[in-house]
């Protein structure tokens, strides 16, 4: 019924249905997570401060970095989440930086969290285009939108996700950057409370190989039980 679909890449499964493909990945916006509070950074939030997020990944990372915080579910669009923060129902909230940038609300960010320690979701900040595999006209038309560096970075992140077999029910993150032909990837798998967190890094020239290599390392170091294997 449509010729082209536009997705937030972090929400796209690693297995694409037969007959469909990702035909372009746009240049990625800021992939980091953002903390918004009354002014305190993550390390300065008082013990027992209430932080809102529903993401299992963010909850695990917050639990690992600040086990003294109270984590509570926070749902709704960006306006709803920030309104609840202003109303004092939360001391801080964590939201994707890319969404705030696209809404012109980045000035409200208290702290952009370091992606090497507060690792984003695979594909976070990237927009992907999907079309039918046999639709040559759409594939040709979207080629100009494909950003090579972003495609290589998210290719490594999604290869890690695919190799681990993780999904929305497991706290995990992956963040890759390119340096010339090299791709550097960091990733983790954690328990829901963040008390157990297996983290690793990988580097190489072929994005999918980098992702698979890091997946193998994480599994060898104890990630398998966390993934239910």
GROMACS .gro file of C-alpha atoms in nm:
model
  229
    1UNK     CA    1   0.000   0.000   0.000
    2UNK     CA    2   0.303   0.229   0.043
    3UNK     CA    3   0.629   0.250  -0.148
    4UNK     CA    4   0.855   0.376   0.129
    5UNK     CA    5   0.853   0.345   0.509
    6UNK     CA    6   1.043   0.571   0.749
    7UNK     CA    7   1.155   0.423   1.080
    8UNK     CA    8   1.345   0.509   1.393
    9UNK     CA    9   1.617   0.249   1.340
   10UNK     CA   10   1.638   0.143   1.704
   11UNK     CA   11   1.281   0.012   1.670
   12UNK     CA   12   1.349  -0.195   1.356
   13UNK     CA   13   1.399  -0.571   1.415
   14UNK     CA   14   1.726  -0.718   1.290
   15UNK     CA   15   1.531  -0.969   1.079
   16UNK     CA   16   1.363  -0.786   0.791
   17UNK     CA   17   1.064  -0.965   0.631
   18UNK     CA   18   1.132  -1.133   0.298
   19UNK     CA   19   1.079  -0.898   0.008
   20UNK     CA   20   1.167  -0.587   0.208
   21UNK     CA   21   1.500  -0.416   0.280
   22UNK     CA   22   1.649  -0.109   0.441
   23UNK     CA   23   1.741   0.100   0.138
   24UNK     CA   24   1.904   0.395   0.318
   25UNK     CA   25   2.018   0.512   0.660
   26UNK     CA   26   2.020   0.888   0.709
   27UNK     CA   27   2.304   1.069   0.883
   28UNK     CA   28   2.263   0.999   1.251
   29UNK     CA   29   2.157   1.265   1.499
   30UNK     CA   30   2.311   1.273   1.846
   31UNK     CA   31   2.286   0.911   1.970
   32UNK     CA   32   2.331   0.992   2.339
   33UNK     CA   33   2.076   0.972   2.618
   34UNK     CA   34   1.993   1.298   2.794
   35UNK     CA   35   1.928   1.360   3.162
   36UNK     CA   36   1.684   1.639   3.243
   37UNK     CA   37   1.650   1.760   3.601
   38UNK     CA   38   1.620   2.079   3.803
   39UNK     CA   39   1.992   2.129   3.747
   40UNK     CA   40   2.175   1.835   3.903
   41UNK     CA   41   2.386   1.605   3.688
   42UNK     CA   42   2.357   1.227   3.726
   43UNK     CA   43   2.642   1.201   3.977
   44UNK     CA   44   2.500   1.492   4.183
   45UNK     CA   45   2.142   1.366   4.220
   46UNK     CA   46   2.071   1.306   4.589
   47UNK     CA   47   2.031   0.953   4.719
   48UNK     CA   48   1.672   0.840   4.677
   49UNK     CA   49   1.602   1.082   4.393
   50UNK     CA   50   1.318   0.963   4.167
   51UNK     CA   51   1.426   0.913   3.806
   52UNK     CA   52   1.170   0.839   3.536
   53UNK     CA   53   1.228   0.599   3.250
   54UNK     CA   54   1.057   0.287   3.119
   55UNK     CA   55   1.353   0.162   2.910
   56UNK     CA   56   1.502  -0.160   3.049
   57UNK     CA   57   1.844  -0.054   2.916
   58UNK     CA   58   1.834   0.285   3.088
   59UNK     CA   59   1.706   0.133   3.411
   60UNK     CA   60   1.990  -0.122   3.412
   61UNK     CA   61   2.254   0.145   3.345
   62UNK     CA   62   2.111   0.373   3.613
   63UNK     CA   63   2.104   0.079   3.853
   64UNK     CA   64   2.469   0.003   3.777
   65UNK     CA   65   2.588   0.364   3.806
   66UNK     CA   66   2.357   0.489   4.084
   67UNK     CA   67   2.196   0.200   4.274
   68UNK     CA   68   2.078   0.450   4.537
   69UNK     CA   69   1.827   0.614   4.301
   70UNK     CA   70   1.455   0.529   4.283
   71UNK     CA   71   1.354   0.432   3.930
   72UNK     CA   72   0.992   0.467   3.824
   73UNK     CA   73   0.812   0.410   3.496
   74UNK     CA   74   0.757   0.715   3.277
   75UNK     CA   75   0.544   0.685   2.965
   76UNK     CA   76   0.398   0.924   2.712
   77UNK     CA   77   0.537   1.163   2.451
   78UNK     CA   78   0.817   1.409   2.522
   79UNK     CA   79   0.579   1.689   2.628
   80UNK     CA   80   0.405   1.457   2.875
   81UNK     CA   81   0.733   1.341   3.025
   82UNK     CA   82   0.874   1.690   3.066
   83UNK     CA   83   0.548   1.819   3.212
   84UNK     CA   84   0.563   1.549   3.480
   85UNK     CA   85   0.920   1.652   3.556
   86UNK     CA   86   0.816   2.018   3.593
   87UNK     CA   87   0.524   1.915   3.814
   88UNK     CA   88   0.773   1.759   4.057
   89UNK     CA   89   0.659   1.402   4.010
   90UNK     CA   90   1.019   1.312   3.921
   91UNK     CA   91   1.356   1.455   4.020
   92UNK     CA   92   1.499   1.367   3.679
   93UNK     CA   93   1.405   1.191   3.356
   94UNK     CA   94   1.616   1.025   3.087
   95UNK     CA   95   1.518   1.073   2.721
   96UNK     CA   96   1.694   1.021   2.387
   97UNK     CA   97   1.884   1.334   2.285
   98UNK     CA   98   1.786   1.290   1.920
   99UNK     CA   99   1.418   1.334   1.995
  100UNK     CA  100   1.480   1.651   2.193
  101UNK     CA  101   1.696   1.793   1.914
  102UNK     CA  102   1.430   1.722   1.652
  103UNK     CA  103   1.170   1.897   1.867
  104UNK     CA  104   1.398   2.196   1.928
  105UNK     CA  105   1.414   2.129   2.302
  106UNK     CA  106   1.782   2.047   2.353
  107UNK     CA  107   1.823   2.364   2.566
  108UNK     CA  108   1.630   2.185   2.842
  109UNK     CA  109   1.895   1.911   2.875
  110UNK     CA  110   2.088   1.910   3.202
  111UNK     CA  111   2.347   1.654   3.091
  112UNK     CA  112   2.417   1.457   2.775
  113UNK     CA  113   2.532   1.119   2.905
  114UNK     CA  114   2.864   0.977   2.782
  115UNK     CA  115   2.784   0.700   2.529
  116UNK     CA  116   3.088   0.499   2.635
  117UNK     CA  117   2.956   0.458   2.990
  118UNK     CA  118   2.583   0.514   2.936
  119UNK     CA  119   2.567   0.308   2.619
  120UNK     CA  120   2.276   0.391   2.383
  121UNK     CA  121   2.041   0.145   2.218
  122UNK     CA  122   2.159  -0.007   1.886
  123UNK     CA  123   2.067   0.236   1.609
  124UNK     CA  124   1.966   0.514   1.846
  125UNK     CA  125   1.943   0.853   1.674
  126UNK     CA  126   1.933   0.707   1.322
  127UNK     CA  127   1.646   0.715   1.073
  128UNK     CA  128   1.614   0.424   0.828
  129UNK     CA  129   1.419   0.398   0.504
  130UNK     CA  130   1.260   0.069   0.401
  131UNK     CA  131   1.128  -0.035   0.062
  132UNK     CA  132   1.041  -0.344  -0.139
  133UNK     CA  133   1.351  -0.528  -0.258
  134UNK     CA  134   1.232  -0.535  -0.619
  135UNK     CA  135   1.139  -0.164  -0.630
  136UNK     CA  136   1.440  -0.038  -0.824
  137UNK     CA  137   1.298   0.311  -0.873
  138UNK     CA  138   1.265   0.377  -0.500
  139UNK     CA  139   1.603   0.221  -0.428
  140UNK     CA  140   1.769   0.449  -0.684
  141UNK     CA  141   1.584   0.755  -0.554
  142UNK     CA  142   1.693   0.695  -0.194
  143UNK     CA  143   2.060   0.618  -0.264
  144UNK     CA  144   2.155   0.983  -0.226
  145UNK     CA  145   2.015   0.982   0.130
  146UNK     CA  146   2.229   0.690   0.250
  147UNK     CA  147   2.505   0.812   0.484
  148UNK     CA  148   2.798   0.571   0.462
  149UNK     CA  149   2.956   0.639   0.803
  150UNK     CA  150   2.624   0.607   0.983
  151UNK     CA  151   2.533   0.293   0.789
  152UNK     CA  152   2.864   0.131   0.885
  153UNK     CA  153   2.832   0.226   1.251
  154UNK     CA  154   2.474   0.104   1.291
  155UNK     CA  155   2.561  -0.204   1.085
  156UNK     CA  156   2.805  -0.307   1.360
  157UNK     CA  157   2.552  -0.229   1.633
  158UNK     CA  158   2.276  -0.428   1.467
  159UNK     CA  159   2.511  -0.720   1.393
  160UNK     CA  160   2.586  -0.738   1.765
  161UNK     CA  161   2.213  -0.731   1.844
  162UNK     CA  162   2.139  -1.002   1.589
  163UNK     CA  163   2.420  -1.228   1.711
  164UNK     CA  164   2.309  -1.193   2.074
  165UNK     CA  165   1.948  -1.252   1.983
  166UNK     CA  166   1.850  -0.975   2.221
  167UNK     CA  167   1.536  -0.769   2.197
  168UNK     CA  168   1.315  -0.538   2.396
  169UNK     CA  169   1.306  -0.777   2.693
  170UNK     CA  170   1.681  -0.770   2.766
  171UNK     CA  171   1.882  -0.467   2.883
  172UNK     CA  172   2.156  -0.423   2.626
  173UNK     CA  173   2.325  -0.141   2.441
  174UNK     CA  174   2.564  -0.085   2.153
  175UNK     CA  175   2.741   0.223   2.024
  176UNK     CA  176   2.979   0.238   1.728
  177UNK     CA  177   3.182   0.518   1.571
  178UNK     CA  178   3.387   0.519   1.253
  179UNK     CA  179   3.745   0.639   1.212
  180UNK     CA  180   3.836   0.617   0.847
  181UNK     CA  181   3.779   0.254   0.754
  182UNK     CA  182   3.785   0.141   1.116
  183UNK     CA  183   3.471   0.079   1.319
  184UNK     CA  184   3.498   0.090   1.700
  185UNK     CA  185   3.211  -0.072   1.890
  186UNK     CA  186   3.124  -0.084   2.259
  187UNK     CA  187   2.838  -0.293   2.391
  188UNK     CA  188   2.691  -0.446   2.705
  189UNK     CA  189   2.432  -0.690   2.834
  190UNK     CA  190   2.296  -0.652   3.187
  191UNK     CA  191   2.056  -0.789   3.441
  192UNK     CA  192   1.739  -0.588   3.490
  193UNK     CA  193   1.871  -0.421   3.807
  194UNK     CA  194   2.214  -0.349   3.661
  195UNK     CA  195   2.394  -0.543   3.934
  196UNK     CA  196   2.539  -0.777   3.673
  197UNK     CA  197   2.673  -0.602   3.363
  198UNK     CA  198   2.895  -0.759   3.097
  199UNK     CA  199   3.068  -0.497   2.881
  200UNK     CA  200   3.317  -0.520   2.596
  201UNK     CA  201   3.470  -0.349   2.295
  202UNK     CA  202   3.563  -0.451   1.942
  203UNK     CA  203   3.730  -0.286   1.644
  204UNK     CA  204   3.784  -0.368   1.279
  205UNK     CA  205   3.709  -0.272   0.919
  206UNK     CA  206   3.406  -0.490   0.846
  207UNK     CA  207   3.106  -0.372   1.053
  208UNK     CA  208   2.919  -0.702   1.069
  209UNK     CA  209   3.233  -0.890   1.169
  210UNK     CA  210   3.300  -0.634   1.444
  211UNK     CA  211   2.950  -0.682   1.582
  212UNK     CA  212   2.969  -1.062   1.571
  213UNK     CA  213   3.311  -1.061   1.737
  214UNK     CA  214   3.188  -0.851   2.028
  215UNK     CA  215   2.880  -1.071   2.066
  216UNK     CA  216   3.102  -1.377   2.093
  217UNK     CA  217   3.318  -1.204   2.355
  218UNK     CA  218   3.018  -1.099   2.564
  219UNK     CA  219   2.872  -1.449   2.551
  220UNK     CA  220   3.206  -1.602   2.650
  221UNK     CA  221   3.229  -1.364   2.946
  222UNK     CA  222   2.892  -1.453   3.093
  223UNK     CA  223   2.620  -1.274   2.895
  224UNK     CA  224   2.441  -1.595   2.793
  225UNK     CA  225   2.242  -1.642   3.118
  226UNK     CA  226   2.136  -1.278   3.106
  227UNK     CA  227   1.994  -1.345   2.758
  228UNK     CA  228   1.810  -1.654   2.880
  229UNK     CA  229   2.038  -1.896   2.699
   0.00000   0.00000   0.00000
